[in-house]
C-alpha positions as a LaTeX table, in Angstrom:
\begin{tabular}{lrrr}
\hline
Residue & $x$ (\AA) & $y$ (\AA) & $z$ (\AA) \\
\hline
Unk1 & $-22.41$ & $-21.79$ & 8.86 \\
Unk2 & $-25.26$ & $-19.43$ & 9.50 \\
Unk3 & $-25.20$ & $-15.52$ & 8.54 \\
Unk4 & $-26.29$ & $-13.46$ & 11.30 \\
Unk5 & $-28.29$ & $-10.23$ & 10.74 \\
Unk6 & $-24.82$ & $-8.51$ & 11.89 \\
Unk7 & $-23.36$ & $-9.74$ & 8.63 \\
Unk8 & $-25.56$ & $-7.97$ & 6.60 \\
Unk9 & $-25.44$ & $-5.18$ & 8.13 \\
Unk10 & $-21.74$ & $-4.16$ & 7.14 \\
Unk11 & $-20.79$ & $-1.15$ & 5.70 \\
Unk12 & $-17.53$ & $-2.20$ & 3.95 \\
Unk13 & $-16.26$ & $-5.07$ & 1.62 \\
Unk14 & $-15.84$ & $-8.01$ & 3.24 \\
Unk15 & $-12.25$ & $-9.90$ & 3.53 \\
Unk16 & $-13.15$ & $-13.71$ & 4.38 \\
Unk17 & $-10.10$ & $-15.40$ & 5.70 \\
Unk18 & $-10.20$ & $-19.45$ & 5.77 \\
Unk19 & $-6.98$ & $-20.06$ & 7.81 \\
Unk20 & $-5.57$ & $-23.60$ & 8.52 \\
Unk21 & $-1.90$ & $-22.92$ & 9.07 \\
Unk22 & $-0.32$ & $-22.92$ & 12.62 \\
Unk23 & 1.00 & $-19.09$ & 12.20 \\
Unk24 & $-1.24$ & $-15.96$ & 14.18 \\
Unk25 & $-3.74$ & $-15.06$ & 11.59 \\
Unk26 & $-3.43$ & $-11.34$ & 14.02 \\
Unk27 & $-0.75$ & $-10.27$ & 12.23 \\
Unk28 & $-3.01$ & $-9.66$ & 8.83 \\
Unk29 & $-5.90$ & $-8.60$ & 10.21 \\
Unk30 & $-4.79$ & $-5.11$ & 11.45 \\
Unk31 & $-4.15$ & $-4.05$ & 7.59 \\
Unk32 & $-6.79$ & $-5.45$ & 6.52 \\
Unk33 & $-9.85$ & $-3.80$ & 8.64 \\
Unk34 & $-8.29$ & $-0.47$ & 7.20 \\
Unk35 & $-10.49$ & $-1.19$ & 3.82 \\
Unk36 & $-12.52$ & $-4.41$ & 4.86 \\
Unk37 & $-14.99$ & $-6.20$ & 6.90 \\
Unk38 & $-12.74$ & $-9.34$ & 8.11 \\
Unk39 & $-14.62$ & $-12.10$ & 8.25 \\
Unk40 & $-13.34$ & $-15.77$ & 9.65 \\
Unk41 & $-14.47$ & $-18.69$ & 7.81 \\
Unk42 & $-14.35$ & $-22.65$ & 7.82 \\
Unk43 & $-14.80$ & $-23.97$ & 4.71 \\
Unk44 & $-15.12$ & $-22.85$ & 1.11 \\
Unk45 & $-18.57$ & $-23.91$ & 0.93 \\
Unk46 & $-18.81$ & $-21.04$ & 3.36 \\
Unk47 & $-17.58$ & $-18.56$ & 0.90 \\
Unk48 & $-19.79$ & $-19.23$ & $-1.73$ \\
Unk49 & $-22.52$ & $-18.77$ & 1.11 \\
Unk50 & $-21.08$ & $-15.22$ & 1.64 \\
Unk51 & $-20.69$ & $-14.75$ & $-1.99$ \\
Unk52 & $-24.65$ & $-14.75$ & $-2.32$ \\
Unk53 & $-25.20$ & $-11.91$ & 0.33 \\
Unk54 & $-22.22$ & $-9.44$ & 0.42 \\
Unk55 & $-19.82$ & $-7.93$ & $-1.89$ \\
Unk56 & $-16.49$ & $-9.82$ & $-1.09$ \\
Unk57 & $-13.17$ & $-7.89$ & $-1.81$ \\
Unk58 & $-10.64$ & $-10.40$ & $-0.40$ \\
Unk59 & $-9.95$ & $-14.27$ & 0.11 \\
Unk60 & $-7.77$ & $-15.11$ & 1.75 \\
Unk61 & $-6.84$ & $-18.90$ & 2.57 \\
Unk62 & $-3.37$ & $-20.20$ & 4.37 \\
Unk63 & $-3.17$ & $-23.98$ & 4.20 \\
Unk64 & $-0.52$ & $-26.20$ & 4.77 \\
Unk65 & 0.04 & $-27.81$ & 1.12 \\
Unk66 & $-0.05$ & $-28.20$ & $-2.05$ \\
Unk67 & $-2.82$ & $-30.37$ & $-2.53$ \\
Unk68 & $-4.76$ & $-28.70$ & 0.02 \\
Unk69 & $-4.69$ & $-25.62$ & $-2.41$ \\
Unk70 & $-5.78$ & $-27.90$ & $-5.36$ \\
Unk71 & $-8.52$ & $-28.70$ & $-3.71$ \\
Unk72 & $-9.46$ & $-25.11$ & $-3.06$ \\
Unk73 & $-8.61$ & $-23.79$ & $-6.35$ \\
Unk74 & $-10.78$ & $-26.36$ & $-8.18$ \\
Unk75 & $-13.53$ & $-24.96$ & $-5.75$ \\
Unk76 & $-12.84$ & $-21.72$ & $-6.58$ \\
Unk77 & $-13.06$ & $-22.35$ & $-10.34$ \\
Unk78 & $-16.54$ & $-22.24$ & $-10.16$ \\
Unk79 & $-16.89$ & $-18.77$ & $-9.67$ \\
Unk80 & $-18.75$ & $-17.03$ & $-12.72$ \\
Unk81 & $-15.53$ & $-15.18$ & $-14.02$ \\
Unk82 & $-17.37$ & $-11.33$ & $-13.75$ \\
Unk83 & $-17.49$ & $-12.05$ & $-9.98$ \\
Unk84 & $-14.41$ & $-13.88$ & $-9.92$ \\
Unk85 & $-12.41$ & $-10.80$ & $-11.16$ \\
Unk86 & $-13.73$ & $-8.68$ & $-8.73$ \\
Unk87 & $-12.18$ & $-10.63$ & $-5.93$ \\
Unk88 & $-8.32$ & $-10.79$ & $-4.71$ \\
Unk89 & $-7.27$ & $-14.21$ & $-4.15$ \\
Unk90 & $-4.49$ & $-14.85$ & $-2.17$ \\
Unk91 & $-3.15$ & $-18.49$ & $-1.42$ \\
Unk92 & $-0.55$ & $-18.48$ & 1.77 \\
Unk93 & 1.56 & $-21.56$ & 2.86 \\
Unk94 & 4.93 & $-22.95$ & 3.26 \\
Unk95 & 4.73 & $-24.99$ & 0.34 \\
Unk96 & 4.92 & $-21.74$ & $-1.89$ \\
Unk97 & 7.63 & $-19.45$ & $-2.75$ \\
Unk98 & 6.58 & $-15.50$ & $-2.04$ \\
Unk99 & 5.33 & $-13.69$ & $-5.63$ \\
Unk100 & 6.15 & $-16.85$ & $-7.68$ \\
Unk101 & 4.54 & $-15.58$ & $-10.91$ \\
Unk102 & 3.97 & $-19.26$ & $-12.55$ \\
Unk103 & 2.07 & $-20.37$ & $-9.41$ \\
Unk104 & 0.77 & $-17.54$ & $-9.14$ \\
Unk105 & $-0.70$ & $-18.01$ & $-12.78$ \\
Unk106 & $-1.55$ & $-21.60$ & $-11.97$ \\
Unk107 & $-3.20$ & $-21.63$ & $-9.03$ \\
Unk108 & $-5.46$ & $-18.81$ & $-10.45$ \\
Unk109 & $-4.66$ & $-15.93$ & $-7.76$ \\
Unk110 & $-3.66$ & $-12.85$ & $-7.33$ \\
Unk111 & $-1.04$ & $-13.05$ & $-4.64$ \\
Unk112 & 1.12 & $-16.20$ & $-3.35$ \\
Unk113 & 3.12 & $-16.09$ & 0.04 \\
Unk114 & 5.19 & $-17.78$ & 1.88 \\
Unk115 & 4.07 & $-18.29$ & 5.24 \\
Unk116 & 7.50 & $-17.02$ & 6.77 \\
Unk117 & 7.02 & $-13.99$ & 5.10 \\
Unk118 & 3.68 & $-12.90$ & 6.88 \\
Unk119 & 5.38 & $-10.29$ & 8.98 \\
Unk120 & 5.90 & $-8.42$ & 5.58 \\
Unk121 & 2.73 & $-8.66$ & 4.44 \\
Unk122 & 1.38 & $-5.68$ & 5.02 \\
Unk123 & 4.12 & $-4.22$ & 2.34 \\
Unk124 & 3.20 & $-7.11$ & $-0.12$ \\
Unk125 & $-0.07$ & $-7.16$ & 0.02 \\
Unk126 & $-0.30$ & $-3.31$ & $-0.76$ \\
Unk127 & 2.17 & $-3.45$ & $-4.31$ \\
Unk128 & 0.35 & $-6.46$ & $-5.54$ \\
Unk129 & $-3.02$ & $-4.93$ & $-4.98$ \\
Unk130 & $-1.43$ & $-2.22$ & $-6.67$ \\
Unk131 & $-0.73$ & $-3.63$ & $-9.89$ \\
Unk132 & $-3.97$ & $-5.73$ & $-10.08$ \\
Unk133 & $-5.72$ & $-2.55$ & $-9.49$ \\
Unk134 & $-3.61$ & $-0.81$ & $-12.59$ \\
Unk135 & $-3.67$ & $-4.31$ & $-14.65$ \\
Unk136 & $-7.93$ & $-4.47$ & $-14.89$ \\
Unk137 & $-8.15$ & $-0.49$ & $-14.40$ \\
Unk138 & $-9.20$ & $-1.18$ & $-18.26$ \\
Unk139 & $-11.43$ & $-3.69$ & $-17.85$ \\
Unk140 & $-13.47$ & $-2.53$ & $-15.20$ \\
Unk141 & $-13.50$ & 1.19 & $-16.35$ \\
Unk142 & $-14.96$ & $-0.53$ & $-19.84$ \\
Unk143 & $-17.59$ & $-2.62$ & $-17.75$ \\
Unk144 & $-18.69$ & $-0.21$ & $-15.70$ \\
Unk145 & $-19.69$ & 2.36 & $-18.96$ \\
Unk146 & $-21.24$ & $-0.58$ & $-20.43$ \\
Unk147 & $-23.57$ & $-1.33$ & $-17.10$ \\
Unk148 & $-24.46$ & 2.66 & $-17.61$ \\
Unk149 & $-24.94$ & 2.38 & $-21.48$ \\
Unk150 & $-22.15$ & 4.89 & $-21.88$ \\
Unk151 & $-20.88$ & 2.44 & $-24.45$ \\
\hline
\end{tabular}
């Protein structure tokens, strides 16, 4: 993959979306240009490539299994953890059940889907958001006083 000038150039978060599932990606992207740069990538390595140049707000990644999301997630879990919290993670396919809390928890993200349940994700997407945003209010309200010596 090779960043354009155009990339840098953004004036909004980025969303990168790395999308190997046989659903329209469209029906996401609408919601998500409200808030983000969306981006299209095709691999991981690509992320961490967009990771060094741009502040990223979203992943998203729709794969077909399992073990396909393994693989990811152990990518993933090389993300220094001050970065990593700064970025949503959500893991779609049809191997998951939608807002399953322990896979949620063990595949490290923020938000798991069912790919059936796309055409809601608009509605989803906004309550999780919504209580990540109120669970690390804390921590990020603490961080950000200690980056200005407040603290």
């Amino acid at each position: 993959m090779i960043l354009e000038i155009k990339d840098f150039l953004v004036e909004k978060p980025i969303t990168l979306i790395y999308w190997d599932l046989d659903s329209k990606i469209d029906l996401i992207f609408p919601y998500l240009q409200q808030e983000t740069e969306v981006r299209q990538i095709s691999s991981i390595e690509d992320f961490y490539e967009w990771m060094k140049m741009v502040e990223i707000r979203n992943l998203i990644v729709g794969v077909k299994t399992k073990e396909r999301l393994k693989e990811i997630k152990e990518a993933l879990d090389k993300i220094p953890i001050e970065k990593r919290r700064s970025i949503f993670i959500i893991f779609i396919s049809p191997d998951l059940k939608t807002l399953d809390f322990k896979e949620t928890f063990l595949f490290s993200a923020n938000l798991i889907l069912n790919e059936k349940d796309l055409k809601d994700f608009e509605r989803i997407f906004s309550r999780a958001k919504a209580y990540w945003e109120h669970l690390y209010k804390p921590y990020f309200t603490t961080l950000n006083k200690l980056i200005e010596g407040a603290l």
